[in-house]
């Protein structure tokens, strides 16, 4: 059986990794995958991606990097995304992965107007979500964790906007039958979200935000966390789901 590829575009900060693990672990749990069925490629350190036909699908992680810097590893990964789309490979991008998919397919990524979005947000489905099979896993309004400075400002032509937040109108995008991306973090639990807010405490104060208020508003996000599991099942990764 072909492995599911995790395209690692960065790492969680060391203090968070030490206590909570890192991106591949969170995505494995979120998607319900067995460790031995994963293939992890760290593109940010130059590891080469396999041809799309060698994997069952791919999850593209978040990163502290910015898509707009057009780093060589990121642009190579964007090219791979285009090849994977041509091959109709199941793809799920999150945060940086969400932005990179949109960039690769012709959308525009830049800094979110009004500054960073961080904490537990209310996400609302759009009218287009009513006929989307993956959105069936979600309620019309649900909570999700976010932490980002850049965002998809203009989705690629033909992309369907499935969900939005008050600050970001492009929280969940579908690019085709097998390709979806989310700006929010379905792989985060509440403790991970709190850890990120603690780490950004000084930045938030400098930006005029109240980190204590943001921290206090963190809540469980069971609906958002179902998203990865449903994507895994919908794209026939069920044989490797525990």
Tab-separated table of C-alpha atoms in Angstrom:
chain	number	residue	atom	x	y	z
A	1	UNK	CA	0.000	0.000	0.000
A	2	UNK	CA	1.281	3.447	-0.883
A	3	UNK	CA	2.172	5.736	2.029
A	4	UNK	CA	0.533	9.033	2.825
A	5	UNK	CA	3.068	11.810	2.379
A	6	UNK	CA	3.492	14.549	4.955
A	7	UNK	CA	5.234	17.502	3.333
A	8	UNK	CA	6.940	19.207	6.226
A	9	UNK	CA	7.457	22.893	5.466
A	10	UNK	CA	8.741	23.825	8.910
A	11	UNK	CA	8.844	22.848	12.569
A	12	UNK	CA	6.996	23.922	15.659
A	13	UNK	CA	9.106	26.084	18.004
A	14	UNK	CA	11.404	23.958	20.160
A	15	UNK	CA	9.614	24.575	23.494
A	16	UNK	CA	6.333	23.512	21.899
A	17	UNK	CA	7.917	20.449	20.253
A	18	UNK	CA	9.421	19.379	23.568
A	19	UNK	CA	6.058	19.349	25.314
A	20	UNK	CA	3.515	18.609	22.579
A	21	UNK	CA	5.378	16.965	19.688
A	22	UNK	CA	5.636	18.356	16.178
A	23	UNK	CA	3.617	18.787	12.997
A	24	UNK	CA	3.816	15.208	11.648
A	25	UNK	CA	2.629	13.798	14.985
A	26	UNK	CA	-0.328	16.182	15.151
A	27	UNK	CA	-1.360	15.443	11.574
A	28	UNK	CA	-1.010	11.698	12.077
A	29	UNK	CA	-3.364	11.856	15.035
A	30	UNK	CA	-5.756	14.190	13.251
A	31	UNK	CA	-5.991	12.034	10.150
A	32	UNK	CA	-6.026	8.777	12.117
A	33	UNK	CA	-2.973	7.309	10.401
A	34	UNK	CA	-0.530	4.661	11.599
A	35	UNK	CA	3.091	5.872	11.903
A	36	UNK	CA	4.440	3.110	9.670
A	37	UNK	CA	2.152	4.183	6.847
A	38	UNK	CA	3.536	7.715	6.665
A	39	UNK	CA	6.326	9.117	4.551
A	40	UNK	CA	7.644	12.412	5.906
A	41	UNK	CA	9.674	14.714	3.667
A	42	UNK	CA	11.166	17.896	5.116
A	43	UNK	CA	11.244	20.170	2.087
A	44	UNK	CA	12.439	23.149	4.152
A	45	UNK	CA	15.827	21.452	4.639
A	46	UNK	CA	16.085	20.372	1.009
A	47	UNK	CA	14.711	16.834	1.085
A	48	UNK	CA	13.394	15.736	-2.297
A	49	UNK	CA	9.732	14.963	-2.848
A	50	UNK	CA	8.774	11.644	-4.434
A	51	UNK	CA	6.855	11.499	-7.709
A	52	UNK	CA	3.130	11.888	-7.000
A	53	UNK	CA	2.382	8.370	-8.246
A	54	UNK	CA	4.443	6.877	-5.395
A	55	UNK	CA	2.113	8.113	-2.627
A	56	UNK	CA	-1.573	7.780	-1.757
A	57	UNK	CA	-1.936	11.485	-1.061
A	58	UNK	CA	-0.231	14.351	0.729
A	59	UNK	CA	-0.726	16.661	3.692
A	60	UNK	CA	1.190	19.959	3.532
A	61	UNK	CA	2.020	21.414	6.941
A	62	UNK	CA	2.304	24.897	8.325
A	63	UNK	CA	5.532	26.846	8.695
A	64	UNK	CA	6.981	30.003	10.201
A	65	UNK	CA	8.193	30.889	6.690
A	66	UNK	CA	6.316	33.288	4.425
A	67	UNK	CA	5.102	32.235	0.985
A	68	UNK	CA	5.868	35.711	-0.363
A	69	UNK	CA	9.617	35.278	0.197
A	70	UNK	CA	9.554	32.695	-2.624
A	71	UNK	CA	12.265	30.536	-1.090
A	72	UNK	CA	13.683	27.970	-3.501
A	73	UNK	CA	12.407	24.967	-1.536
A	74	UNK	CA	8.946	26.525	-1.382
A	75	UNK	CA	8.807	27.243	-5.107
A	76	UNK	CA	9.973	23.684	-5.853
A	77	UNK	CA	7.172	22.410	-3.654
A	78	UNK	CA	4.713	24.642	-5.514
A	79	UNK	CA	5.806	22.976	-8.744
A	80	UNK	CA	5.274	19.568	-7.157
A	81	UNK	CA	1.773	20.646	-6.106
A	82	UNK	CA	0.949	21.485	-9.719
A	83	UNK	CA	2.202	18.064	-10.813
A	84	UNK	CA	0.175	16.404	-8.051
A	85	UNK	CA	-2.937	18.273	-9.144
A	86	UNK	CA	-2.401	17.064	-12.712
A	87	UNK	CA	-2.132	13.520	-11.318
A	88	UNK	CA	-5.364	14.014	-9.289
A	89	UNK	CA	-3.539	13.168	-6.073
A	90	UNK	CA	-5.472	13.880	-2.857
A	91	UNK	CA	-3.952	16.991	-1.250
A	92	UNK	CA	-4.726	18.728	2.033
A	93	UNK	CA	-2.824	21.907	2.926
A	94	UNK	CA	-2.919	23.735	6.264
A	95	UNK	CA	-1.815	27.314	7.053
A	96	UNK	CA	1.433	27.677	5.063
A	97	UNK	CA	0.354	24.612	3.100
A	98	UNK	CA	-2.986	26.305	2.391
A	99	UNK	CA	-1.272	29.443	1.168
A	100	UNK	CA	1.290	27.505	-0.861
A	101	UNK	CA	-1.404	25.506	-2.638
A	102	UNK	CA	-3.251	28.706	-3.533
A	103	UNK	CA	-0.020	30.349	-4.713
A	104	UNK	CA	0.965	27.304	-6.767
A	105	UNK	CA	-2.386	27.286	-8.536
A	106	UNK	CA	-2.485	30.983	-9.400
A	107	UNK	CA	-3.888	32.691	-6.310
A	108	UNK	CA	-2.403	35.661	-4.467
A	109	UNK	CA	-0.900	35.406	-0.990
A	110	UNK	CA	0.204	38.352	1.148
A	111	UNK	CA	-0.109	39.775	4.644
A	112	UNK	CA	-3.584	39.658	6.144
A	113	UNK	CA	-5.056	43.175	6.316
A	114	UNK	CA	-5.258	44.296	9.930
A	115	UNK	CA	-2.454	42.057	11.160
A	116	UNK	CA	-2.129	38.546	12.500
A	117	UNK	CA	-5.057	36.285	13.333
A	118	UNK	CA	-4.400	34.102	16.358
A	119	UNK	CA	-6.506	32.127	18.789
A	120	UNK	CA	-9.776	30.236	18.626
A	121	UNK	CA	-11.978	31.769	15.927
A	122	UNK	CA	-15.543	31.253	14.773
A	123	UNK	CA	-15.569	29.793	11.261
A	124	UNK	CA	-18.690	29.991	9.110
A	125	UNK	CA	-19.477	27.884	6.074
A	126	UNK	CA	-20.402	29.635	2.840
A	127	UNK	CA	-23.379	28.791	0.649
A	128	UNK	CA	-21.080	26.774	-1.627
A	129	UNK	CA	-20.306	24.413	1.257
A	130	UNK	CA	-23.870	23.086	1.190
A	131	UNK	CA	-23.023	20.861	-1.761
A	132	UNK	CA	-19.465	19.976	-0.781
A	133	UNK	CA	-18.894	16.399	0.458
A	134	UNK	CA	-16.134	17.312	2.911
A	135	UNK	CA	-18.096	20.197	4.397
A	136	UNK	CA	-20.714	17.639	5.428
A	137	UNK	CA	-18.343	16.865	8.322
A	138	UNK	CA	-18.773	20.415	9.597
A	139	UNK	CA	-21.552	22.464	11.145
A	140	UNK	CA	-22.641	25.798	9.678
A	141	UNK	CA	-20.624	27.604	12.341
A	142	UNK	CA	-17.776	26.067	14.333
A	143	UNK	CA	-14.634	26.969	16.240
A	144	UNK	CA	-11.096	26.486	14.963
A	145	UNK	CA	-7.578	27.473	16.003
A	146	UNK	CA	-5.583	29.973	13.946
A	147	UNK	CA	-2.138	31.542	13.977
A	148	UNK	CA	-0.968	33.348	10.839
A	149	UNK	CA	0.230	36.661	9.475
A	150	UNK	CA	-0.189	35.934	5.768
A	151	UNK	CA	-3.288	34.632	4.049
A	152	UNK	CA	-4.835	33.861	0.686
A	153	UNK	CA	-6.037	37.270	-0.472
A	154	UNK	CA	-7.224	36.070	-3.887
A	155	UNK	CA	-8.027	32.369	-4.434
A	156	UNK	CA	-7.013	30.735	-7.716
A	157	UNK	CA	-9.492	30.868	-10.569
A	158	UNK	CA	-12.079	28.136	-10.137
A	159	UNK	CA	-11.395	27.558	-6.438
A	160	UNK	CA	-14.464	27.238	-4.217
A	161	UNK	CA	-14.505	29.187	-0.951
A	162	UNK	CA	-16.118	26.871	1.601
A	163	UNK	CA	-15.591	28.757	4.870
A	164	UNK	CA	-14.580	32.127	6.283
A	165	UNK	CA	-13.868	33.889	9.560
A	166	UNK	CA	-14.550	37.495	10.516
A	167	UNK	CA	-10.982	38.424	9.588
A	168	UNK	CA	-10.223	36.037	6.730
A	169	UNK	CA	-12.748	35.350	3.959
A	170	UNK	CA	-10.803	32.340	2.627
A	171	UNK	CA	-10.480	29.932	5.556
A	172	UNK	CA	-11.303	26.769	3.589
A	173	UNK	CA	-10.797	26.296	-0.153
A	174	UNK	CA	-11.490	23.484	-2.583
A	175	UNK	CA	-9.454	23.364	-5.796
A	176	UNK	CA	-10.878	20.190	-7.265
A	177	UNK	CA	-12.380	16.811	-6.327
A	178	UNK	CA	-9.253	15.738	-4.431
A	179	UNK	CA	-7.631	18.976	-3.236
A	180	UNK	CA	-8.594	21.112	-0.234
A	181	UNK	CA	-6.772	23.553	2.032
A	182	UNK	CA	-7.521	25.284	5.333
A	183	UNK	CA	-6.034	28.421	6.839
A	184	UNK	CA	-7.133	27.262	10.301
A	185	UNK	CA	-5.408	24.390	12.090
A	186	UNK	CA	-7.564	21.248	12.373
A	187	UNK	CA	-4.513	19.427	13.778
A	188	UNK	CA	-4.160	21.740	16.825
A	189	UNK	CA	-5.664	20.942	20.182
A	190	UNK	CA	-6.383	23.611	22.789
A	191	UNK	CA	-3.090	23.122	24.634
A	192	UNK	CA	-1.073	23.588	21.449
A	193	UNK	CA	-3.040	26.750	20.686
A	194	UNK	CA	-2.356	28.091	24.168
A	195	UNK	CA	1.345	27.326	23.757
A	196	UNK	CA	1.490	29.397	20.568
A	197	UNK	CA	-0.279	32.316	22.254
A	198	UNK	CA	2.167	32.194	25.175
A	199	UNK	CA	5.050	32.300	22.725
A	200	UNK	CA	3.579	35.320	20.922
A	201	UNK	CA	2.710	37.212	24.128
A	202	UNK	CA	5.203	40.053	23.606
A	203	UNK	CA	4.398	40.376	19.897
A	204	UNK	CA	0.689	40.585	20.624
A	205	UNK	CA	1.157	43.298	23.239
A	206	UNK	CA	3.363	45.269	20.865
A	207	UNK	CA	0.674	44.984	18.178
A	208	UNK	CA	-1.986	46.329	20.525
A	209	UNK	CA	-3.752	43.014	21.172
A	210	UNK	CA	-4.580	41.570	24.591
A	211	UNK	CA	-2.842	38.178	24.865
A	212	UNK	CA	-4.668	37.353	28.110
A	213	UNK	CA	-8.023	37.843	26.432
A	214	UNK	CA	-6.961	35.733	23.439
A	215	UNK	CA	-5.582	33.043	25.766
A	216	UNK	CA	-8.760	33.012	27.839
A	217	UNK	CA	-10.919	32.555	24.748
A	218	UNK	CA	-9.179	29.342	23.664
A	219	UNK	CA	-11.680	26.493	23.491
A	220	UNK	CA	-11.940	22.935	22.239
A	221	UNK	CA	-12.509	22.589	18.487
A	222	UNK	CA	-14.025	19.124	17.944
A	223	UNK	CA	-15.725	20.011	14.657
A	224	UNK	CA	-12.562	21.408	13.062
A	225	UNK	CA	-10.582	18.386	14.270
A	226	UNK	CA	-12.939	16.064	12.379
A	227	UNK	CA	-11.911	17.590	9.065
A	228	UNK	CA	-8.663	15.669	8.586
A	229	UNK	CA	-10.254	12.364	9.580
A	230	UNK	CA	-13.073	12.841	7.086
A	231	UNK	CA	-10.644	13.807	4.318
A	232	UNK	CA	-8.655	10.657	5.084
A	233	UNK	CA	-11.748	8.475	4.845
A	234	UNK	CA	-13.115	10.213	1.766
A	235	UNK	CA	-9.903	9.589	-0.154
A	236	UNK	CA	-9.566	5.898	0.600
A	237	UNK	CA	-6.901	6.152	3.261
A	238	UNK	CA	-9.339	4.183	5.445
A	239	UNK	CA	-7.304	0.987	5.216
A	240	UNK	CA	-4.574	2.704	7.217
A	241	UNK	CA	-6.792	4.564	9.635
A	242	UNK	CA	-6.774	3.273	13.205
